[in-house]
PDB file of C-alpha atoms in Angstrom:
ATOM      1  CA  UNK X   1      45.455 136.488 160.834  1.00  0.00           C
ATOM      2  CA  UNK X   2      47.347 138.868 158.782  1.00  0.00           C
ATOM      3  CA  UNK X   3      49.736 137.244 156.568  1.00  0.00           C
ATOM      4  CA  UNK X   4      52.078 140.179 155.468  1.00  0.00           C
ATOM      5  CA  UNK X   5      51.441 143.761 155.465  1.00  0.00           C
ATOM      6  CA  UNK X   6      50.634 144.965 152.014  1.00  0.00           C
ATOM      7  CA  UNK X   7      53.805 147.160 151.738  1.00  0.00           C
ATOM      8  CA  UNK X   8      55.826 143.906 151.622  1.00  0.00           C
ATOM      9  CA  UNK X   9      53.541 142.487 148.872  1.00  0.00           C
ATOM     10  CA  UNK X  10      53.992 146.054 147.287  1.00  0.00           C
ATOM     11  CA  UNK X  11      57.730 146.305 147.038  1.00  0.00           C
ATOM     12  CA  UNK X  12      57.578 142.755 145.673  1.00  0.00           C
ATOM     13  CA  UNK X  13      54.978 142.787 143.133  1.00  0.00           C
ATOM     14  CA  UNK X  14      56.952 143.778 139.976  1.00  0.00           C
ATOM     15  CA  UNK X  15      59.355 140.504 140.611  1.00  0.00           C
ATOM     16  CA  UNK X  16      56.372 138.317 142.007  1.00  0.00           C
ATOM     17  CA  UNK X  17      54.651 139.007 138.301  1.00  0.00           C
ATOM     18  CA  UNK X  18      57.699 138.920 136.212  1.00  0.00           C
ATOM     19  CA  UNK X  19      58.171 135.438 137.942  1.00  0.00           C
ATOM     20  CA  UNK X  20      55.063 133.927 136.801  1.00  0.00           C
ATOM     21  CA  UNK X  21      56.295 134.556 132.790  1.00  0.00           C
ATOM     22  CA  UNK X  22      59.404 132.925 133.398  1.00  0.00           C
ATOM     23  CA  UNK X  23      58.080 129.688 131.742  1.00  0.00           C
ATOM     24  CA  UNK X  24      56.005 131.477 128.996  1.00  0.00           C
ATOM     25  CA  UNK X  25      53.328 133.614 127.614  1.00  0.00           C
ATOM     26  CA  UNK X  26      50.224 134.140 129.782  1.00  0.00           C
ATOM     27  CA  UNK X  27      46.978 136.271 129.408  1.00  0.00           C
ATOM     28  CA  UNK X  28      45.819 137.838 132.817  1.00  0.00           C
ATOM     29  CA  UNK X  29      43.432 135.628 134.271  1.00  0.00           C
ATOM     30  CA  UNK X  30      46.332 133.281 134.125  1.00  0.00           C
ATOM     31  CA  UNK X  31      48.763 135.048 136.143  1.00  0.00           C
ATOM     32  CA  UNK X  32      45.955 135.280 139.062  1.00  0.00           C
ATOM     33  CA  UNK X  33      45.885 131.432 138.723  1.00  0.00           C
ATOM     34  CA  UNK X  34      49.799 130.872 138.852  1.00  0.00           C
ATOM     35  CA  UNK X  35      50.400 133.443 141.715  1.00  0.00           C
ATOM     36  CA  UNK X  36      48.156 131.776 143.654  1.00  0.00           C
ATOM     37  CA  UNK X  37      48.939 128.164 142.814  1.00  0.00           C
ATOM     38  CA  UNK X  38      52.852 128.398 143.534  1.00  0.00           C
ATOM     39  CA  UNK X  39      52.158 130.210 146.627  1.00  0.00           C
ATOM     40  CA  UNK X  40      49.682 128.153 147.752  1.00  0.00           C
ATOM     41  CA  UNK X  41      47.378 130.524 148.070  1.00  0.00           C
ATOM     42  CA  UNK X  42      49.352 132.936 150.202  1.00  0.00           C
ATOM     43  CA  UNK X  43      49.200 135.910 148.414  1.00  0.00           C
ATOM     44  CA  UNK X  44      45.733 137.543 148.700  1.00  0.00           C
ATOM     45  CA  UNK X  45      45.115 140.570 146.301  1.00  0.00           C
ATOM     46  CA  UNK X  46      41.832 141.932 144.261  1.00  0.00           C
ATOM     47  CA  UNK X  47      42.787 140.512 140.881  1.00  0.00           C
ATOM     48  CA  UNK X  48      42.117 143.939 139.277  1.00  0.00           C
ATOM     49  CA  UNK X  49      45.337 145.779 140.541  1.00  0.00           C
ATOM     50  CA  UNK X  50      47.114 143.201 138.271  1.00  0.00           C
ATOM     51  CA  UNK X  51      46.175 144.824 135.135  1.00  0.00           C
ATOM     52  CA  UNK X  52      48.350 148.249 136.533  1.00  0.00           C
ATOM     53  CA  UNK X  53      51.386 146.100 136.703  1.00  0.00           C
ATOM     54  CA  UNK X  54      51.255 144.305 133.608  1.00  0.00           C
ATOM     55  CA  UNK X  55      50.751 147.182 131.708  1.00  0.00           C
ATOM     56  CA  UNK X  56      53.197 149.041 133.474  1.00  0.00           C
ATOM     57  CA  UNK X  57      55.601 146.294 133.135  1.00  0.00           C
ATOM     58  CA  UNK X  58      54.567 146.358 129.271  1.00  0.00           C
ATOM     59  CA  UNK X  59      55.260 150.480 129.175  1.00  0.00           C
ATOM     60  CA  UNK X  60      58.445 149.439 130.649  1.00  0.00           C
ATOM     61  CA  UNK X  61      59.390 147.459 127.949  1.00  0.00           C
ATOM     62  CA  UNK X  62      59.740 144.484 130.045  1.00  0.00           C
ATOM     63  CA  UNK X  63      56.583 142.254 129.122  1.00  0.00           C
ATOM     64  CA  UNK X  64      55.452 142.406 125.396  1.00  0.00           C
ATOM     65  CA  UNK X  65      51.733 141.622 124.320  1.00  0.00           C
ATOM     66  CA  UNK X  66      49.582 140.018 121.628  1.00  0.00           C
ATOM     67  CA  UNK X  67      46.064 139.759 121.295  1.00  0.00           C
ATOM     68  CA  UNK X  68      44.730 136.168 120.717  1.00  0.00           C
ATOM     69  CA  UNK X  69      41.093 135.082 119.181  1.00  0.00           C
ATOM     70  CA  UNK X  70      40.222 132.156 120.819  1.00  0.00           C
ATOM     71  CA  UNK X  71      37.350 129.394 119.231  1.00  0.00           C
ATOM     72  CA  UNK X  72      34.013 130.744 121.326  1.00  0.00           C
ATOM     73  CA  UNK X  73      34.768 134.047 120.098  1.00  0.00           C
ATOM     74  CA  UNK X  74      36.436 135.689 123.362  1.00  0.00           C
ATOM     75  CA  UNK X  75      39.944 137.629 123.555  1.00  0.00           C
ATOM     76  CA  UNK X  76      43.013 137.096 125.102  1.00  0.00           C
ATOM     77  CA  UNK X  77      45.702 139.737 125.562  1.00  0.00           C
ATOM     78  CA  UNK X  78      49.136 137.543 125.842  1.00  0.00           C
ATOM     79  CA  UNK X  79      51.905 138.883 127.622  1.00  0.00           C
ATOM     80  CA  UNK X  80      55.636 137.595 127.622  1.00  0.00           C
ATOM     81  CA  UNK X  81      59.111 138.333 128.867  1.00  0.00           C
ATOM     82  CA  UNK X  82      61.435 140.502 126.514  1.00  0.00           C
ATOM     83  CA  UNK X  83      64.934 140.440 126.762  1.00  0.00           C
ATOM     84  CA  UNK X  84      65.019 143.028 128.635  1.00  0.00           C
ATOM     85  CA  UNK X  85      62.585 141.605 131.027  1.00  0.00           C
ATOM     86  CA  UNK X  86      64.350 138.306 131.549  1.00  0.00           C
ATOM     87  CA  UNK X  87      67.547 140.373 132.018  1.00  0.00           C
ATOM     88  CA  UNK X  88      65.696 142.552 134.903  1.00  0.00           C
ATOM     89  CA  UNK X  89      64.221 139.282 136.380  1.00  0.00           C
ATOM     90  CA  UNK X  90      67.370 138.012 136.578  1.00  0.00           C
ATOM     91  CA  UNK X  91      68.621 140.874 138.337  1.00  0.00           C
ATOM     92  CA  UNK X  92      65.417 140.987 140.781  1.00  0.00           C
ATOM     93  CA  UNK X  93      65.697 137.521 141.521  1.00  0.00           C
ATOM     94  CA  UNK X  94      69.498 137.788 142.576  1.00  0.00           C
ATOM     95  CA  UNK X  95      68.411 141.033 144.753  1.00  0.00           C
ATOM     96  CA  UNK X  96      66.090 139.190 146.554  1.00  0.00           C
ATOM     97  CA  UNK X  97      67.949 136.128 147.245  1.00  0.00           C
ATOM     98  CA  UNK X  98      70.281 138.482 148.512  1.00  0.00           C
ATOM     99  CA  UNK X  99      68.087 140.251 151.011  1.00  0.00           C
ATOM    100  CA  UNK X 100      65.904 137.246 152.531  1.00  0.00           C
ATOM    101  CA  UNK X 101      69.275 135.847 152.927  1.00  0.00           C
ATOM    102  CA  UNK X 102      70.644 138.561 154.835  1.00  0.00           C
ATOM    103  CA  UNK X 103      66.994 139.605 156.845  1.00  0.00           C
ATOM    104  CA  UNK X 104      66.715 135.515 157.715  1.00  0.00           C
ATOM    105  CA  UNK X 105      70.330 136.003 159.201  1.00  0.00           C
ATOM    106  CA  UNK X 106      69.466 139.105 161.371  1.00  0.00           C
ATOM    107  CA  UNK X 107      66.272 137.690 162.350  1.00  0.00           C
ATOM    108  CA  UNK X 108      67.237 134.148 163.124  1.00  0.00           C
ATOM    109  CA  UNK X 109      67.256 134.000 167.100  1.00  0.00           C
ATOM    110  CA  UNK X 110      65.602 136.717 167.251  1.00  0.00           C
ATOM    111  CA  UNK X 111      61.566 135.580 167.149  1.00  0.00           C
ATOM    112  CA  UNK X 112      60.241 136.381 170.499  1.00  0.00           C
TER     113      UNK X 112
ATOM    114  CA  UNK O   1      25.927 142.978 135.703  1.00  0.00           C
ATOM    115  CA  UNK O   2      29.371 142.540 134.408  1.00  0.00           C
ATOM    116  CA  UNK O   3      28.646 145.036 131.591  1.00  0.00           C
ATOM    117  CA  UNK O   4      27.371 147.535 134.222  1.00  0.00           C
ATOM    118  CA  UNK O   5      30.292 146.723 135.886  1.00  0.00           C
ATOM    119  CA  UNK O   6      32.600 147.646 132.959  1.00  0.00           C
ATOM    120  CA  UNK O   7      30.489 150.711 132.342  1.00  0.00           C
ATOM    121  CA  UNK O   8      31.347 152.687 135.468  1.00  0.00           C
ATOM    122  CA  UNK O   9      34.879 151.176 135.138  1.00  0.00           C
ATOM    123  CA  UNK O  10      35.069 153.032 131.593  1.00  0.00           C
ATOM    124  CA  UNK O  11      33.578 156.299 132.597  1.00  0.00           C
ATOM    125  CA  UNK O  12      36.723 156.388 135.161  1.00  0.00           C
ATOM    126  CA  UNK O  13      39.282 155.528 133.219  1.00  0.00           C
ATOM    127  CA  UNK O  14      41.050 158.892 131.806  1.00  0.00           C
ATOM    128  CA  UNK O  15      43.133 157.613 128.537  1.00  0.00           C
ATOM    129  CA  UNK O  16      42.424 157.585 125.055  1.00  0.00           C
ATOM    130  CA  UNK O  17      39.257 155.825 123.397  1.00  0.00           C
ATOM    131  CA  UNK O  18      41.545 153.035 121.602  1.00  0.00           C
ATOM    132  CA  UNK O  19      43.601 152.205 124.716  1.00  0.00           C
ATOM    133  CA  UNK O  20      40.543 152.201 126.387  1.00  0.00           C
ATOM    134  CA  UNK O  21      38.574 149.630 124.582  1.00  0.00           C
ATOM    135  CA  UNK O  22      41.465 147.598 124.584  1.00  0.00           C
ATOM    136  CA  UNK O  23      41.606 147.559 128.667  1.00  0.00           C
ATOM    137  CA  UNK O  24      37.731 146.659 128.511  1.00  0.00           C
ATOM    138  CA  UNK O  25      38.059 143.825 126.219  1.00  0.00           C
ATOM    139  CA  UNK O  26      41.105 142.562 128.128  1.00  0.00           C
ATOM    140  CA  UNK O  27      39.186 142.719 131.568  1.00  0.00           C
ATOM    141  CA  UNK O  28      35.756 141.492 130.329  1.00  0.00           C
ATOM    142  CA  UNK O  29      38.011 138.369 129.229  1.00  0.00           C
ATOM    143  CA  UNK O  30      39.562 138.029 132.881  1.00  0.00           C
ATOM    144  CA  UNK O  31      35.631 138.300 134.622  1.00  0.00           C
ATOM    145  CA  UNK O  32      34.566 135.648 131.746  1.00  0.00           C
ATOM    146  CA  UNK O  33      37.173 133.596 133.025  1.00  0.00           C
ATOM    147  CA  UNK O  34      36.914 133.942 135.984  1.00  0.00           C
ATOM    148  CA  UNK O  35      33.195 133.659 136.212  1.00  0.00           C
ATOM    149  CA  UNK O  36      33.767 130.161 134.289  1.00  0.00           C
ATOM    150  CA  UNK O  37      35.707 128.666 136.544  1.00  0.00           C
ATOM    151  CA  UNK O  38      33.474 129.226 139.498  1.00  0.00           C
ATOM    152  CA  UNK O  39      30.879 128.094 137.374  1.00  0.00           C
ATOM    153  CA  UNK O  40      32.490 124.561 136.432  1.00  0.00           C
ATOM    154  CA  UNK O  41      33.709 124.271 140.502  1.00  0.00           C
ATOM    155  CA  UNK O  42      29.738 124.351 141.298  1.00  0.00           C
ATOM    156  CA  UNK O  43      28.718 127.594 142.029  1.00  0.00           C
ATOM    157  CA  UNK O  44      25.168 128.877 140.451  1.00  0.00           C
ATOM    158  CA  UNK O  45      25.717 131.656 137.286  1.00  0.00           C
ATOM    159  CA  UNK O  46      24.619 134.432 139.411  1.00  0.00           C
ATOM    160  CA  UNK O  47      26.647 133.836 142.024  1.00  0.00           C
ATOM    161  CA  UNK O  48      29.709 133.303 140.462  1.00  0.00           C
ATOM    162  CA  UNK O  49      29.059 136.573 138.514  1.00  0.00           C
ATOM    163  CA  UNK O  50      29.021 137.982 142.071  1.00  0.00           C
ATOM    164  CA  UNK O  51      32.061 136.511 143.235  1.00  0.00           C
ATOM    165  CA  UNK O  52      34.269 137.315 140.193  1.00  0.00           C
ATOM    166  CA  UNK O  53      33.159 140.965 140.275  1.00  0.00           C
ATOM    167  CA  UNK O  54      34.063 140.549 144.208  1.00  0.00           C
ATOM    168  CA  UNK O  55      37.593 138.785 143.076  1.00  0.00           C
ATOM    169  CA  UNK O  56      38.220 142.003 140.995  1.00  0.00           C
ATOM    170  CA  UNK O  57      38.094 144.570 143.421  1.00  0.00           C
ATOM    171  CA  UNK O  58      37.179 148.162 143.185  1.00  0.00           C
ATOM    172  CA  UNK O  59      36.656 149.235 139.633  1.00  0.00           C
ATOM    173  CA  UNK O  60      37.620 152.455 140.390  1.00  0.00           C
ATOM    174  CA  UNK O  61      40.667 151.983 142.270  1.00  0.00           C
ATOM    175  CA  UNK O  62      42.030 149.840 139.625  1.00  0.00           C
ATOM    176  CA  UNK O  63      40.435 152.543 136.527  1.00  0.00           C
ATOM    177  CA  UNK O  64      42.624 155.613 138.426  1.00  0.00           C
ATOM    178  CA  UNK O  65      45.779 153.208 138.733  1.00  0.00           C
ATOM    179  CA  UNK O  66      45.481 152.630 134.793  1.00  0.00           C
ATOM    180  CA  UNK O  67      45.137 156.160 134.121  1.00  0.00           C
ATOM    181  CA  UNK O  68      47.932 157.281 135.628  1.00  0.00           C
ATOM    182  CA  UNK O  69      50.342 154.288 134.400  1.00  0.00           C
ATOM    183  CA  UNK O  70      49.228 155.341 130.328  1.00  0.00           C
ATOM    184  CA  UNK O  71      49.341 159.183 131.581  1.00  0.00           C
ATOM    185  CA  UNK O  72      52.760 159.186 132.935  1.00  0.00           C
ATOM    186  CA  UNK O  73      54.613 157.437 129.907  1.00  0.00           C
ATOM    187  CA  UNK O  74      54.645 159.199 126.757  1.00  0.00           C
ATOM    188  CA  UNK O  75      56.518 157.449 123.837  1.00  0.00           C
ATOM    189  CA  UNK O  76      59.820 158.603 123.121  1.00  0.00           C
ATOM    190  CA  UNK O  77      59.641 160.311 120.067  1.00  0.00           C
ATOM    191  CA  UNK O  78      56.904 162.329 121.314  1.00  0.00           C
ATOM    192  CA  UNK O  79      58.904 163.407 124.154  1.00  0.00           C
ATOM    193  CA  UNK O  80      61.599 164.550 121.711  1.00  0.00           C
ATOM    194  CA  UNK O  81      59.062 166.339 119.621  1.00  0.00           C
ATOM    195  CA  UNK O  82      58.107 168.096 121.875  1.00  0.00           C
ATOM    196  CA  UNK O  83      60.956 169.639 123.254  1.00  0.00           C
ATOM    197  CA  UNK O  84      62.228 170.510 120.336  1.00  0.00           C
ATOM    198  CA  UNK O  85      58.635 171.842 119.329  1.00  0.00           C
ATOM    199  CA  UNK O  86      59.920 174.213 123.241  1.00  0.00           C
ATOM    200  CA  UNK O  87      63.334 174.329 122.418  1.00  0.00           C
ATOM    201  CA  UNK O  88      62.339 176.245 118.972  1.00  0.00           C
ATOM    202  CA  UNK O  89      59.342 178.386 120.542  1.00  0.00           C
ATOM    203  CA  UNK O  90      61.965 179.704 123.078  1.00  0.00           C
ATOM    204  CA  UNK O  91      64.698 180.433 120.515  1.00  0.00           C
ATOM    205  CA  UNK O  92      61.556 182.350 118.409  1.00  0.00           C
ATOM    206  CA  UNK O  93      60.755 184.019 121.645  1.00  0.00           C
ATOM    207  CA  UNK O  94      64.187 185.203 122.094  1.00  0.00           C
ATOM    208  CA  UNK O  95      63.764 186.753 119.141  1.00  0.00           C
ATOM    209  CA  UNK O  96      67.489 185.688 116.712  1.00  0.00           C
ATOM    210  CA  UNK O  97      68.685 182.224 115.798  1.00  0.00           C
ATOM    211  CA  UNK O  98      71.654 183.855 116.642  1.00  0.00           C
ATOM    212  CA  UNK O  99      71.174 184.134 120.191  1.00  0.00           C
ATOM    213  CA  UNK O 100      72.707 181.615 122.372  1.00  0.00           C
ATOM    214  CA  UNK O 101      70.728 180.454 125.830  1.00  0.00           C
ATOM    215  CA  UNK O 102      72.127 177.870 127.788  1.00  0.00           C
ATOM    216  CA  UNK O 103      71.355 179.459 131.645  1.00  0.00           C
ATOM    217  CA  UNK O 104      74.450 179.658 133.944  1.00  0.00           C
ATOM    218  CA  UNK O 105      77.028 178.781 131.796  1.00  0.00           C
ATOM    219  CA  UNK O 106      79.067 181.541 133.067  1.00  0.00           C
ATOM    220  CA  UNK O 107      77.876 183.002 136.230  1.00  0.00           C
ATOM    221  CA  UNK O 108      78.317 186.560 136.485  1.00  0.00           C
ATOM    222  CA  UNK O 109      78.261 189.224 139.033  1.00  0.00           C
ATOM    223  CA  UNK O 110      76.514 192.776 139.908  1.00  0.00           C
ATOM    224  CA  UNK O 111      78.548 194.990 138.619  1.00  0.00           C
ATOM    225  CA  UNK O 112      79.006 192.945 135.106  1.00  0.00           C
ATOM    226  CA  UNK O 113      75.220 193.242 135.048  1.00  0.00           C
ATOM    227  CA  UNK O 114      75.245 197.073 135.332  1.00  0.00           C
ATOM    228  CA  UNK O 115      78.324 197.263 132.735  1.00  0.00           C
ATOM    229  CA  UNK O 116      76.493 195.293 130.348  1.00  0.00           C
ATOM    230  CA  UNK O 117      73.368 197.417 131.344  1.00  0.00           C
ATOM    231  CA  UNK O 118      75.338 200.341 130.102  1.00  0.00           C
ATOM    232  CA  UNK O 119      76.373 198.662 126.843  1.00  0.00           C
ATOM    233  CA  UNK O 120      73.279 196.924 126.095  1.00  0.00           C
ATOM    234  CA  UNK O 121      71.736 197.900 122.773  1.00  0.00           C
ATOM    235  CA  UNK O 122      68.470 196.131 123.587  1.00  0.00           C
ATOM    236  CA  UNK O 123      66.815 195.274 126.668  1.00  0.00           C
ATOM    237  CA  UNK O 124      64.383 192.287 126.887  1.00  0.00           C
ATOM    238  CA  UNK O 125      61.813 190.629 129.293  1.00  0.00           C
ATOM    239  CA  UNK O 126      61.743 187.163 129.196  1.00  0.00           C
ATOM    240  CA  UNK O 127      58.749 186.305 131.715  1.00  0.00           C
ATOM    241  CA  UNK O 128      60.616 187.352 135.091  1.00  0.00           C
ATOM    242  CA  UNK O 129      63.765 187.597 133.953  1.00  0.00           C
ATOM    243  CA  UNK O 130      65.415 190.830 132.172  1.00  0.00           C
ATOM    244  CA  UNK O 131      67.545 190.093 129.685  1.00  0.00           C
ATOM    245  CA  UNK O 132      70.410 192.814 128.279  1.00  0.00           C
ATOM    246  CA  UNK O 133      71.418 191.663 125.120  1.00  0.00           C
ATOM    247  CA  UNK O 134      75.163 193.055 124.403  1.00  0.00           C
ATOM    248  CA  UNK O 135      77.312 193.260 121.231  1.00  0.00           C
ATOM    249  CA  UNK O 136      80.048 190.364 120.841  1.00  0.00           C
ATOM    250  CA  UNK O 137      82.585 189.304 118.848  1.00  0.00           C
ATOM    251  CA  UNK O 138      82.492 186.093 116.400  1.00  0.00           C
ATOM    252  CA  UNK O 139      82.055 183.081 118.140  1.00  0.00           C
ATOM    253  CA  UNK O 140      81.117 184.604 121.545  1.00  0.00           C
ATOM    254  CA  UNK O 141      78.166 183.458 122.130  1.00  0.00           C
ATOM    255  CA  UNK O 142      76.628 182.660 125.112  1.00  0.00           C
ATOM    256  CA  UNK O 143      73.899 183.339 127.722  1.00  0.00           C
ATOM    257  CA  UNK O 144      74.984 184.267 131.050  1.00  0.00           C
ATOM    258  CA  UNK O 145      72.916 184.632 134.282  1.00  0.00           C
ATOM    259  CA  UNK O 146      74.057 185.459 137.685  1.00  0.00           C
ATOM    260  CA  UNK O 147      74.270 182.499 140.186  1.00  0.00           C
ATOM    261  CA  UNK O 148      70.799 183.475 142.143  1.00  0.00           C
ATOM    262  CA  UNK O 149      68.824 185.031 140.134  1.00  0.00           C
ATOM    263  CA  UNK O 150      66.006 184.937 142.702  1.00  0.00           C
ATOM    264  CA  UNK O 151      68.218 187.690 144.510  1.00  0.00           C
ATOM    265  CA  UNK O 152      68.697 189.795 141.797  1.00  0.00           C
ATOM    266  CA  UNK O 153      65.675 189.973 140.533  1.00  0.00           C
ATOM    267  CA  UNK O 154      65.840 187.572 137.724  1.00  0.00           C
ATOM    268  CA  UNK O 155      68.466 189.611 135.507  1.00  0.00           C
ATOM    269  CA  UNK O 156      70.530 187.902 132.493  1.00  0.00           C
ATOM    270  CA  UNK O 157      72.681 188.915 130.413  1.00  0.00           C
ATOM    271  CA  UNK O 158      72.962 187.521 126.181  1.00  0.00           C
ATOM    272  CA  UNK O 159      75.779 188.100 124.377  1.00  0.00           C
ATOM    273  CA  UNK O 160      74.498 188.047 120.626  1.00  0.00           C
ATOM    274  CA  UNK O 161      77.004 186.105 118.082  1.00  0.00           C
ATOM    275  CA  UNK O 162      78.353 188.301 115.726  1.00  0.00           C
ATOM    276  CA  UNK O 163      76.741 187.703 112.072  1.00  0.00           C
ATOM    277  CA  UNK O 164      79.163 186.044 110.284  1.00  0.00           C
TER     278      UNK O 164
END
């Protein structure tokens, strides 16, 4: 069964991943992990098209990154909210309140 | 396999060498991972290479979606280089420093345009446009250019500042 179509995931993205650095810094992998864990495993997406966001989001000013060396030797690139990007997930957050609330009071009544 | 995997993702991706080892060491860290934790939940090596690569998606999909989010944002203070790199070229090109072009400040009309035709002590071509450049008094400055230049064939007029 289709959950969503993937314009709705689309038009969502930038606030679902700004979301999951809302407690802290996280490297990639991690944000795969925490998407999927709060939404119990409802959104479904090829981990790779992550990396266009982030960096995006980072080009945006609205994550910042760091590299970090970790004890076996491997990499991880850290990213975190700026200001600005707690500011804008504020703002996102409050827009999208606002619009399930109003699309859940259009649609109520009105599954057939 | 993963390697091979990064390989074809690195001959797709279209931005500069630095930014672009950085992207491969950042993914090779997220397959690693990846491939780890199917690993520790009980799935053989080669399989959970297989399935992390799988997780992933299509290397080139996500290579061209890279390339165009480091193509489309240059840093700041390049973008103010260069226009002011163009902004100088097209006051060279126009020949004088002391030739003002600012587009339709002033629109004008036909029969300005064959006045100033009349008066015009030089006559440019500035790629499809033809320019008359007039004499004016101190401070007078200014490029004019009729409202639709597409229907007059692209004619201007400059008013060259007086030399003080």
């Amino acid at each position: 069964m289709k959950l969503y179509s993937r314009e709705l995931l689309k038009g969502t993205a930038d606030t679902l991943v700004l979301s999951a650095f809302a407690e802290g810094e996280m490297y990639g992998y991690q944000v795969v992990r925490e998407l999927d864990r709060r939404s119990n495993g409802f959104f479904q997406f090829k981990e790779g098209t992550l990396y266009p966001i982030l960096h995006r989001l980072e080009r945006q000013s609205l994550l910042v990154a760091r590299w970090e060396s970790m004890p076996n030797g491997t990499e991880r690139r850290y990213y975190s909210l700026t200001a600005l990007g707690r500011e804008t997930l504020r703002d996102r957050i409050s827009e999208w309140t606002g619009f399930a609330s109003a699309v859940s009071l259009v649609t109520a009544g009105a599954g057939a | 396999m993963a390697e091979d995997f990064l390989s074809g993702f690195a001959r797709r991706l279209k931005i500069s060498d630095g930014r672009r080892d950085q992207v491969i060491r950042e993914l090779r860290t997220h397959i690693e991972a990846s491939r780890n934790d199917l690993e520790l939940s009980g799935r053989p090596p080669d399989e959970a290479m297989r399935e992390s690569l799988d997780r992933f998606g299509d290397p080139g999909e996500v290579a061209d979606m890279l390339s165009v989010v480091h193509r489309s944002h240059l840093p700041k203070f390049k973008l103010v280089a260069i226009a002011t790199i163009a902004l100088a070229g097209l006051s060279a090109w126009l020949g004088t420093s002391h030739t003002f072009a600012s587009g339709a400040r002033h629109p004008i009309h036909h029969h300005q345009l064959h006045q100033s035709r009349g008066q015009a002590n030089e006559i440019r071509r500035i790629g499809m446009r033809q320019v008359f450049v007039v004499p004016g008094p101190r401070g007078s400055d200014r490029a004019r250019t009729p409202t639709n230049l597409t229907h007059t064939h692209g004619i201007g007029i400059v008013v060259r500042m007086a030399r003080p």
